[in-house]
XYZ file of C-alpha atoms in Angstrom:
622
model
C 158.759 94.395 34.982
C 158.441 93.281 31.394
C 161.667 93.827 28.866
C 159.437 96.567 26.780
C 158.876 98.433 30.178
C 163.051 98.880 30.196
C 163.295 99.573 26.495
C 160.465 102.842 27.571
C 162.522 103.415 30.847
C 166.172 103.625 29.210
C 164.407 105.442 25.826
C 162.813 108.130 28.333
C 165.802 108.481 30.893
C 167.971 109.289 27.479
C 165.410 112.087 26.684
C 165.503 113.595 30.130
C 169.246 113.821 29.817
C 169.261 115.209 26.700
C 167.167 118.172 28.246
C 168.734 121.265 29.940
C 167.458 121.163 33.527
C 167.572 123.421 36.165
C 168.971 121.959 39.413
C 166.649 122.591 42.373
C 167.522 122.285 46.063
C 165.631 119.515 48.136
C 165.857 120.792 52.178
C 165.657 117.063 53.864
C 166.459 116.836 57.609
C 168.904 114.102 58.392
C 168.782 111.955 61.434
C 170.531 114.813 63.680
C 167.358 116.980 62.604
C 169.741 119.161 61.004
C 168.661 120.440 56.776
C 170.985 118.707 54.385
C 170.965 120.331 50.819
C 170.539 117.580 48.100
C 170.098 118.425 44.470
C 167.698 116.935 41.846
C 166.229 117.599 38.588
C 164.039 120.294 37.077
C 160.372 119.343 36.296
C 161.138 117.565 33.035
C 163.561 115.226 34.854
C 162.863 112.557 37.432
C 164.810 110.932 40.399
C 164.231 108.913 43.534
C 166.109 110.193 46.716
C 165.781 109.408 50.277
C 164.360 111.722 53.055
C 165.187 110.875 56.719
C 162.365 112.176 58.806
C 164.010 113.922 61.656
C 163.124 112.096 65.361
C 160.132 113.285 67.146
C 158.707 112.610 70.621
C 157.444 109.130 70.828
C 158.639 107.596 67.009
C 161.526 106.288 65.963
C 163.274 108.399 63.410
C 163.814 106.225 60.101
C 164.814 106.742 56.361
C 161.637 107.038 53.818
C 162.196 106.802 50.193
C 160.413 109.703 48.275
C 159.922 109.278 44.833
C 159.915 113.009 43.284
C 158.526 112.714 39.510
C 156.773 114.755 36.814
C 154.180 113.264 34.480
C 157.102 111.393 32.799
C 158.976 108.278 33.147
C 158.717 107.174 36.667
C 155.317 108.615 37.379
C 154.156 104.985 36.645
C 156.589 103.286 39.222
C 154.853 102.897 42.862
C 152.505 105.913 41.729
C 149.857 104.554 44.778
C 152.624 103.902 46.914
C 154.587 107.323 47.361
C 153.857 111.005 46.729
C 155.292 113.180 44.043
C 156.462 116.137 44.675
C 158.482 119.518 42.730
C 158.633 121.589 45.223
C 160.992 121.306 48.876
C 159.446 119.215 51.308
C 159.341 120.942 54.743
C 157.730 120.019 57.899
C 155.740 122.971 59.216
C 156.815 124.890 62.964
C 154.147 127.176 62.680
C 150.309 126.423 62.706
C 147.422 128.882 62.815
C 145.503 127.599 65.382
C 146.404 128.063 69.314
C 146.599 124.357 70.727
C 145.730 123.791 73.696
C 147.242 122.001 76.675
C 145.575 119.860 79.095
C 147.110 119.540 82.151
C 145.079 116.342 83.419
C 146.464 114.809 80.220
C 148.891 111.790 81.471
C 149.717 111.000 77.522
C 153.290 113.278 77.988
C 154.454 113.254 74.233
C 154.865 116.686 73.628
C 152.380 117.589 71.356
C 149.570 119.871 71.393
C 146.204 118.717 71.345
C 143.311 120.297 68.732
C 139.638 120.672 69.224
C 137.780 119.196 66.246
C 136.245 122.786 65.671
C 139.711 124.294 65.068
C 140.641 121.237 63.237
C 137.407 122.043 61.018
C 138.832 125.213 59.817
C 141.525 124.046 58.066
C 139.447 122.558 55.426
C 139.676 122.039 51.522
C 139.345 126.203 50.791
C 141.995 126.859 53.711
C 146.002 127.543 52.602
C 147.047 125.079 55.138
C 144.655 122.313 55.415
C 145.216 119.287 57.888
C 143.697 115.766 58.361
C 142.576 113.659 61.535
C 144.130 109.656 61.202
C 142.834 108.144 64.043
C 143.609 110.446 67.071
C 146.540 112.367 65.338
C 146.543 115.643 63.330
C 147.893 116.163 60.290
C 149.472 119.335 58.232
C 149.445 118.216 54.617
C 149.731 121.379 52.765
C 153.074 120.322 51.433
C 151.706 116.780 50.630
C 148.825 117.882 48.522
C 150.900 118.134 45.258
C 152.936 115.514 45.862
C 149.711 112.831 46.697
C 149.550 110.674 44.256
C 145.959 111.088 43.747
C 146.148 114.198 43.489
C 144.215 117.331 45.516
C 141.457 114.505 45.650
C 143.012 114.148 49.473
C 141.419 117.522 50.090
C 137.672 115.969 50.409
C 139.169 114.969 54.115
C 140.339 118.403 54.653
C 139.171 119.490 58.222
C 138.153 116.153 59.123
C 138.924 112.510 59.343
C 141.207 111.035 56.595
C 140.398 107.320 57.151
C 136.608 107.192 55.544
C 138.367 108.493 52.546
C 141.751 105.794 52.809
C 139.030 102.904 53.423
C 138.115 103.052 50.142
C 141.354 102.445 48.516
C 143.538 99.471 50.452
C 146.631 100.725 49.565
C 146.819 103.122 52.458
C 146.241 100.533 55.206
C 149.862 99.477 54.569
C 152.456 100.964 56.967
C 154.651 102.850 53.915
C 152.057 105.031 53.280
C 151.436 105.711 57.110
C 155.181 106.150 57.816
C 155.190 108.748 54.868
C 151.812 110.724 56.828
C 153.681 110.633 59.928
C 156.463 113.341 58.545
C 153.293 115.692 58.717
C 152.029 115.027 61.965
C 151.379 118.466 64.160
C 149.557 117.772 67.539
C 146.816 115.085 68.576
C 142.957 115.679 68.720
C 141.795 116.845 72.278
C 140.837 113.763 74.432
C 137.209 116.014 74.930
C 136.428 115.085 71.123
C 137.506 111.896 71.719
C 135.648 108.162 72.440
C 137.656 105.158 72.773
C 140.617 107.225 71.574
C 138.970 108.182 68.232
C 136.805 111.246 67.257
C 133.535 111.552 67.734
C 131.533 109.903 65.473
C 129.300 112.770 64.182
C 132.372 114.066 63.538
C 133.689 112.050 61.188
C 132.402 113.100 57.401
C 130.843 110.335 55.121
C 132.549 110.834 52.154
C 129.312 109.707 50.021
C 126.477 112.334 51.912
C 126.656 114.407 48.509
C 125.751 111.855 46.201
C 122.626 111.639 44.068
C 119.810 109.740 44.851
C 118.953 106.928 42.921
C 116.162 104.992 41.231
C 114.149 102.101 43.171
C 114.091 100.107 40.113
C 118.249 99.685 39.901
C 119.865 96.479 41.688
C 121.807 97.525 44.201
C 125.134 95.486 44.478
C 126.953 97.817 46.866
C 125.775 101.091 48.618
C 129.146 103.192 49.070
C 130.595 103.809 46.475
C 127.241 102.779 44.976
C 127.208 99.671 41.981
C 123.744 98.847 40.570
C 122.593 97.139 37.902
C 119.978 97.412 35.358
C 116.672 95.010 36.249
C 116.155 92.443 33.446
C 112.506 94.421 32.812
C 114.622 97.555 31.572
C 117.075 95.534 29.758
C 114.548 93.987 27.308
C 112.228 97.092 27.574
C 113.604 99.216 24.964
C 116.505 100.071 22.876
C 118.098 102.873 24.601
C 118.042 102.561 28.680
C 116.990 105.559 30.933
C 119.077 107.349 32.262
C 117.381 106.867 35.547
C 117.788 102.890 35.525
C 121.215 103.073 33.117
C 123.479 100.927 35.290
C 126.080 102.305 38.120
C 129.559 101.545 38.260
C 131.424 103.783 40.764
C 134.700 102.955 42.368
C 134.202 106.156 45.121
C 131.995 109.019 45.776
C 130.467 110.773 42.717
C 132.005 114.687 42.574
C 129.868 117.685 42.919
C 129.905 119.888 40.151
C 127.971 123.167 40.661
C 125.298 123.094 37.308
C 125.807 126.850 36.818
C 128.910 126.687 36.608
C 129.154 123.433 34.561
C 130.521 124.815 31.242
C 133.416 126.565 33.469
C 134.425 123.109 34.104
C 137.870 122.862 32.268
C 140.097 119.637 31.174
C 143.354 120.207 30.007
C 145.833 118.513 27.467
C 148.632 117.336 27.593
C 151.406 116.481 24.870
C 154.432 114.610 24.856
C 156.324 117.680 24.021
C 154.682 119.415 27.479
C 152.396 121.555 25.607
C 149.665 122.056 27.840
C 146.126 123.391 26.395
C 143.599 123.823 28.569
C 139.729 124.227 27.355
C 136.510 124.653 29.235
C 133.185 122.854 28.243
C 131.900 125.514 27.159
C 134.533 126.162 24.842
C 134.377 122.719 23.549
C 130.732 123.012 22.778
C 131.091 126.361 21.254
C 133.995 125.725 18.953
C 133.732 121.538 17.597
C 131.560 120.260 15.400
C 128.969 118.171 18.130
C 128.223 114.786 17.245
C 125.927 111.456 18.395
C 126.565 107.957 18.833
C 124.021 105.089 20.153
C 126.361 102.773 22.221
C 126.833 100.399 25.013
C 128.485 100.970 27.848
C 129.662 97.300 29.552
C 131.670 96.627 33.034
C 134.388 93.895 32.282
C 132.298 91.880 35.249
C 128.859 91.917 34.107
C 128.036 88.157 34.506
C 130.277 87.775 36.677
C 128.322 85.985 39.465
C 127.480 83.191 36.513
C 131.383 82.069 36.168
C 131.711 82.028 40.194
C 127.972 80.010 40.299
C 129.082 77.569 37.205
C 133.418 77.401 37.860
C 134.631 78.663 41.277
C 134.718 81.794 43.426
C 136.035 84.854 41.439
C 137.047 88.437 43.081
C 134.935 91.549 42.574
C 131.531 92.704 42.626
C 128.775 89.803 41.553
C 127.168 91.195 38.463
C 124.440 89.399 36.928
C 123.279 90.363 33.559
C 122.751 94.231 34.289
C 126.316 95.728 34.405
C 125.181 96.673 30.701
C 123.048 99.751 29.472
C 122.805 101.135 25.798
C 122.035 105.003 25.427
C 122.756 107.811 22.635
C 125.630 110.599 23.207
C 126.497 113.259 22.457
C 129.411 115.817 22.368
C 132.699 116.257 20.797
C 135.138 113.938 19.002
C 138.183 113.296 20.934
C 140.460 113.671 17.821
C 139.037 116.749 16.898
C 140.021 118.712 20.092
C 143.774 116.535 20.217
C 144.029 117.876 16.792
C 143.656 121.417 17.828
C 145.598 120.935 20.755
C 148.757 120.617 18.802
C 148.877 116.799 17.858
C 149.746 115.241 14.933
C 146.616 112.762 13.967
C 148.818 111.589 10.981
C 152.019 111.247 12.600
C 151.610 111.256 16.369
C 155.136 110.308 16.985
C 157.272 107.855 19.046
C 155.954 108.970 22.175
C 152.268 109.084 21.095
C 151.441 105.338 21.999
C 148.480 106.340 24.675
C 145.649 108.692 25.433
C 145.362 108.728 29.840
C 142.573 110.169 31.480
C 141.788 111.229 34.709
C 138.642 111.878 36.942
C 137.506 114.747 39.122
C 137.526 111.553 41.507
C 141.111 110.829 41.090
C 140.029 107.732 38.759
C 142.315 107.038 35.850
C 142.719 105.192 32.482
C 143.737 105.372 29.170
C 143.342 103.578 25.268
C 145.509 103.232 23.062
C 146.284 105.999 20.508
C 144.991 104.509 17.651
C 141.808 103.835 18.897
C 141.227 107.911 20.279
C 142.076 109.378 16.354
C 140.724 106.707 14.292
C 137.949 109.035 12.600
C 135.667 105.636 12.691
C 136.420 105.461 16.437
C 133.710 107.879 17.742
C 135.867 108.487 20.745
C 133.586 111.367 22.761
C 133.625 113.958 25.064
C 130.527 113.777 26.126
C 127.914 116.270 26.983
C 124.453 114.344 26.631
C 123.155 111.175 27.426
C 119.541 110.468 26.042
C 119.049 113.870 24.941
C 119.896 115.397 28.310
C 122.665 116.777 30.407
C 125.098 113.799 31.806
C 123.236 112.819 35.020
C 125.768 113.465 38.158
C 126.338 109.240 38.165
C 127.369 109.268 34.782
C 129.993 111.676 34.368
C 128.219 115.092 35.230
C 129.493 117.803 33.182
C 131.658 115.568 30.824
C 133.124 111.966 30.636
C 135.118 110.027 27.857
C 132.767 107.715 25.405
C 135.107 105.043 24.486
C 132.745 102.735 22.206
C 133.104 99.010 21.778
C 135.625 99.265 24.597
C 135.302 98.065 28.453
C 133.543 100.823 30.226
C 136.142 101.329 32.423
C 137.976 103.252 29.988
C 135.093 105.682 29.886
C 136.217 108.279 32.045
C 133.406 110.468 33.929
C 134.065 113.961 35.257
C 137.049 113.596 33.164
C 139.652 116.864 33.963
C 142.877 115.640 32.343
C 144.249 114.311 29.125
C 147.528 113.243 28.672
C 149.313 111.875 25.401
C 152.009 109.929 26.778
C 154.278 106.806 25.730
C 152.691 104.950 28.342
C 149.453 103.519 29.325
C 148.072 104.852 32.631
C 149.904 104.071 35.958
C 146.452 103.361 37.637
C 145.830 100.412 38.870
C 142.747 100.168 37.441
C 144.661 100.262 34.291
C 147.708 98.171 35.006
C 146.303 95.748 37.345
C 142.074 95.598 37.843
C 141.043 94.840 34.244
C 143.403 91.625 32.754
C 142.494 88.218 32.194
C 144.658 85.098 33.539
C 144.637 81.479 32.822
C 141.955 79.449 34.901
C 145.400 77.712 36.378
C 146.939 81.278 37.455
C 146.496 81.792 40.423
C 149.527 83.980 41.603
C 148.989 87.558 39.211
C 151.661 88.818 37.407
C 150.493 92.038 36.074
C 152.864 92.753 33.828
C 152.016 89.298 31.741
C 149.308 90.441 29.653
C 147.605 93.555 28.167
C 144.993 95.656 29.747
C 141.150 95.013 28.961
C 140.154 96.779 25.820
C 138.268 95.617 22.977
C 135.222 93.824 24.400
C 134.316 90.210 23.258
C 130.649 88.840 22.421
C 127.958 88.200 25.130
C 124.479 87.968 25.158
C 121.929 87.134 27.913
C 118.616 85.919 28.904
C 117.128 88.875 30.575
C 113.268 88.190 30.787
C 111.112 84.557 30.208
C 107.289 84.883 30.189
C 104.323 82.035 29.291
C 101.815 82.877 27.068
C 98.635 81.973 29.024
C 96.526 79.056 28.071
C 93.040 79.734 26.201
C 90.123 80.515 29.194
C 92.848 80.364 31.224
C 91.891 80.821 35.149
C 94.420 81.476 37.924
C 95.593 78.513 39.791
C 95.658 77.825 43.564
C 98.340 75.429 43.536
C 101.799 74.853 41.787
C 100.197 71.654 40.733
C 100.613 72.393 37.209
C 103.794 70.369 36.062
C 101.918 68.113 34.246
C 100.414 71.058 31.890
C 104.019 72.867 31.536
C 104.837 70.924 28.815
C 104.254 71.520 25.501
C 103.649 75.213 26.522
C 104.549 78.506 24.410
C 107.632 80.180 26.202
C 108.418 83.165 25.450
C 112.347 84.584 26.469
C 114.089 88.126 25.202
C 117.492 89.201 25.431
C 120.592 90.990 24.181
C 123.714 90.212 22.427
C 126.738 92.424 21.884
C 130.449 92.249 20.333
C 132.810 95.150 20.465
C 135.166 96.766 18.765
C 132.388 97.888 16.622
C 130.864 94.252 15.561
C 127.159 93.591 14.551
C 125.759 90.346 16.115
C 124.520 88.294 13.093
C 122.960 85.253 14.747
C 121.517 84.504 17.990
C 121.080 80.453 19.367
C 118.615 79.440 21.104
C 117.803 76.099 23.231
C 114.961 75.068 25.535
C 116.856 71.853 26.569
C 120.417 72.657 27.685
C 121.867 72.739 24.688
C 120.718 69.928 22.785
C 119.028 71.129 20.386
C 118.650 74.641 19.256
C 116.884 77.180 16.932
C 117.531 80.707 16.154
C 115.675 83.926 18.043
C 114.283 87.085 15.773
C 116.635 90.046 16.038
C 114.414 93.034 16.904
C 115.209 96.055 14.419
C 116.467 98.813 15.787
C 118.695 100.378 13.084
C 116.453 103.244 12.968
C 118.081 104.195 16.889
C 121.505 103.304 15.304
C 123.897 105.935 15.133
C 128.022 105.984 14.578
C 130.397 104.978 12.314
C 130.128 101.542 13.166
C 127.835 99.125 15.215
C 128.282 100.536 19.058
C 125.267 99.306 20.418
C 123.705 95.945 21.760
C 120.774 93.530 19.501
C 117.923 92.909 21.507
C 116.489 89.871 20.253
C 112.725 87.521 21.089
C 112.403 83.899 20.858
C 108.991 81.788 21.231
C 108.940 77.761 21.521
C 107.199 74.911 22.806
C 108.428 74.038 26.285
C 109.931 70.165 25.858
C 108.388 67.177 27.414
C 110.468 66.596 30.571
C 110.232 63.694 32.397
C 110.718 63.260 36.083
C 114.356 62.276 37.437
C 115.443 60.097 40.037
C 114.393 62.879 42.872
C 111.104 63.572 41.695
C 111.900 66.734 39.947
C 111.257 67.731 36.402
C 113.754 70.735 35.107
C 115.033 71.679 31.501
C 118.137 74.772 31.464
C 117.360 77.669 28.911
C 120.884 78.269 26.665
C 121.376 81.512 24.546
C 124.833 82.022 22.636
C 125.294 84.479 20.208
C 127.809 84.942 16.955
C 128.757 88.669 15.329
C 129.520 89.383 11.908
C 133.600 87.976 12.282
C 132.019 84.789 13.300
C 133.338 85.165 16.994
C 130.718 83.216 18.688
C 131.071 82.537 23.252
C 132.832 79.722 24.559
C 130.454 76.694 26.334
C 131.706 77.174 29.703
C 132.488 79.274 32.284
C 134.966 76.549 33.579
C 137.479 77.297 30.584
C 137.725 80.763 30.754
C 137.593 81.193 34.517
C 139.810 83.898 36.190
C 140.296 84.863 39.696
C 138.777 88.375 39.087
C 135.769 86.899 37.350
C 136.624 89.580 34.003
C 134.369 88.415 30.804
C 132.185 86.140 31.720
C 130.964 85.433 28.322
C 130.235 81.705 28.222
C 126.703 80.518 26.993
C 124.085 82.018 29.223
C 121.967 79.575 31.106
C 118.766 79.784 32.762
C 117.314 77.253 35.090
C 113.420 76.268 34.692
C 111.911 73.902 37.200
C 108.387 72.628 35.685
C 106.871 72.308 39.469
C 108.029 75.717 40.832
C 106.421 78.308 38.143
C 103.346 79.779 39.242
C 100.733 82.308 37.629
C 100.316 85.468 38.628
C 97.337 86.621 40.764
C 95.333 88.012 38.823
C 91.286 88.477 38.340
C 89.722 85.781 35.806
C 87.973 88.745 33.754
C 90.852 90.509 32.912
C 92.770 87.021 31.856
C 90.042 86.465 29.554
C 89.861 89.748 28.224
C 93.852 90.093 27.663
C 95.249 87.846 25.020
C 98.459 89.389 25.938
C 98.640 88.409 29.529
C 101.951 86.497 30.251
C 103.114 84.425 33.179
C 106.052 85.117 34.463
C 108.585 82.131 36.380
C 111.239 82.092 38.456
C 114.862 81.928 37.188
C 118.729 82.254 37.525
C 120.361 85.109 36.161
């Protein structure tokens, strides 16, 4: 850990100890099975302590460190790793269900065995709900506060945990399953077994609920779903539809009943432990609604150009579509901390971060200065394009964070905490950093967070303007005729941190010479208090005369950089700014163009002749 981590720890331990705190009694078992009183803090204070599970038929009995916290100090130590807990910890002796007992069963371990129907019962809505881990059930009604993600554990409620644990790989390590076997109860019946698991039609896909989704989007992954926006939509228009607006989900997207969307509540927290708690409802009824036009940008979009033009990087292989630009609308984020109780002109010492947290159990937070700077235009937002968040987006409210990395955009945002420290997530500790291209081995604690977002741009469509009394061709045989051709290519460009691009470079021969493109005007879409949104840009030259190399082959390499109005312009290569998790990948775009490979469209003579518009459209990297 970092020496300003220690200064927080020592700072915040001095605070606790300053409070009056009421001792509570922690029941833990010791290795004779016998309840051994141990004391530990109120709620305001925090303390590790060890629990000995006591020895049950088949496992060894063995110590298991606990980590009981509040949202204070050591929430951010191991938070993935251990539950949290306030309350006493005690293994259940009586369940609701009859088990039953098979006879014919040779497996002699003493516990009962559960039919999946019973098991079914005790599902999210049930006062004691238990999970199936492979042929094992599970009590976890004393667990469910002290999970670290939260009640988000009670998707798998009645059903089979491990569709849910897939997802994150933190709980295929054997802590977290030594810490789920102080819960176990009985084992599923061998009747609903195969191979010693359940049935499969028994086992709940944690994604069935989730929306459907446009043809048009790029699919990257299918659960949790990640598409992109297609290069057509990119260059389209200003603002992207919501329908083709591109999807970055790290699980399954919550259901939020639409009728009962403004009951939806998120409450606030200060460092002082006020807690405020408003529905959306009540935010739209009592702020001051306002709109933005801004982009919305995953720290990986490009990402498949740095592993294509440097070396393999980590993550999901964007192209040029993990990027979208739409107007929003809702409340400012100052406004409602304001009302809450903080100070926006003195925060205080232990105002250095704004957290949030999902419906989904994802997490993140900005800095404090960015969420009350009145030219921030930090959201809550209700809108998207003029209509209600769709369900991938943040349905009934997410966090707007503009000229930030999208990942600090919170959807189906719940929870706001004003804390001294940044979120304990690992998406905000660990997923979104930058290392040296020579760092290899990750220490997390070396750098800052992803915030701000640098300048990009991107090729995302190239078309030729057709030839007069042009006729289609039959054959690719038309190298010779490429040259000296009108190409036309469009674009974007974006900084953050509220920068306007001012100048976008173009080059139909890799970079050796270049002109500049025409920056389509769009101001009259603009809206903020500073420039949140992307510049779409158009650029028309003569194709260069190429000739053929030693193989035969005649190519040239499209190149589009862009500069904003601090002069920050994108560095040449991928090569020097490669990290293993691929994050910015904001080197000069390139796009390949092989003279002998481009072919015209299919289409009938008359209506080339009649079109004057008609383009021809070639094959290409992105």
């Amino acid at each position: 850990m970092s020496a300003p981590f220690y200064r927080h720890a020592v700072r915040g331990l001095a605070r606790v100890a300053s409070r009056p705190q009421q001792p509570q009694r922690l029941q833990c078992p010791n290795l004779s099975g016998q309840p051994v009183e141990t004391l530990r803090p109120g709620p305001l204070g925090s303390r590790c302590f060890s629990f000995h599970s006591g020895p049950q038929a088949g496992t060894r009995a063995r110590p298991l460190p606990i980590l009981a916290a509040s949202t204070g100090l050591l929430t951010l130590l191991f938070a993935a790793f251990q539950p949290v807990s306030h309350g006493s910890i005690e293994i259940p002796t009586q369940f609701p269900s009859s088990p039953i007992h098979d006879d014919n069963d040779d497996d002699d371990d003493g516990l009962p065995r559960y039919r999946l129907a019973d098991i079914k019962e005790h599902g999210p809505d049930s006062k004691r709900p238990w999970v199936i881990y492979e042929d094992k059930v599970y009590d976890i009604t004393d667990w469910v506060a002290a999970h670290p993600g939260g009640e988000v554990i009670l998707r798998a409620a009645g059903s089979c945990v491990e569709p849910y644990w897939d997802i994150f790989a933190i709980h295929k390590s054997q802590y977290v399953r030594d810490i789920l076997a102080q819960y176990v109860i009985g084992k599923v019946h061998p009747a609903d077994l195969r191979d010693g698991r359940p049935l499969q039609n028994a086992i709940e896909d944690p994604f069935v609920s989730d929306p459907e989704r446009d043809t048009r989007l790029r699919r990257i992954t299918e659960k949790p779903c990640n598409a992109e926006t297609p290069g057509d939509e990119l260059a389209g228009s200003f603002l992207t539809s919501n329908e083709t607006f591109y999807v970055r989900n790290h699980m399954w997207v919550p259901v939020v009943d639409e009728a009962a969307a403004d009951k939806h509540s998120i409450s606030i927290e200060l460092p002082n432990g006020d807690v405020k708690t408003y529905t959306v409802g009540e935010l739209k009824a009592r702020f001051k609604q306002h709109s933005i036009t801004a982009v919305l940008q995953c720290s990986g979009n490009r990402r498949n150009d740095m592993t294509r033009h440097a070396k393999k990087t980590n993550g999901l292989q964007w192209t040029v579509g993990a990027i979208s630009c739409a107007k929003w609308e809702g409340v400012r984020l100052r406004d409602v901390l304001a009302d809450a109780g903080l100070s926006l002109s003195n925060p205080g010492e232990d105002a250095q971060h704004v957290q949030f947290s999902g419906l989904e159990a994802y997490g993140a937070s900005i800095p404090i200065q960015a969420a009350i700077d009145p030219r921030g235009d930090v959201l809550l937002a209700f809108k998207m394009n003029d209509k209600p968040l769709p369900r991938d987006h943040g349905f009934p409210v997410r966090v707007v964070v503009p000229g930030h990395v999208a990942a600090r955009a919170v959807k189906w945002v719940n929870k706001i905490v004003v804390s001294d420290e940044e979120s304990s997530t690992s998406w905000q500790r660990k997923d979104y950093k930058c290392f040296g291209p020579n760092e290899t081995k990750q220490d997390w604690d070396k750098y800052k967070s992803i915030q701000v977002m640098p300048i990009t741009s991107a090729i995302t469509r190239t078309r030729l303007r057709p030839q007069p009394h042009a006729t289609p061709a039959t054959k690719p045989e038309l190298r010779a005729t490429a040259s000296g051709r009108v190409v036309q290519i469009e674009g974007y460009a974006y900084s953050g941190g509220g920068r306007e691009i001012q100048r976008v470079d173009i080059s139909l021969d890799g970079g050796a010479s270049w002109d500049q493109a025409k920056l389509v005007d769009d101001t009259r879409f603009e809206q903020g208090a500073q420039t949140w949104c992307w510049k779409r840009w158009v650029y028309e030259g003569v194709l260069p005369q190429i000739k053929d190399d030693a193989n035969g082959e005649a190519k040239t390499t499209f190149v589009v950089k862009a500069t904003d109005d601090a002069y920050n312009t994108q560095p040449e290569t991928h090569r020097s700014i490669y990290n293993l998790r691929g994050n910015l990948a904001t080197a000069w775009h390139r796009v390949d163009f092989d003279y002998a490979e481009y072919t015209y469209q299919r289409k009938n003579a008359n209506a080339i002749a009649a079109s004057a518009d008609w383009h021809i459209e070639f094959p290409r990297q992105s």
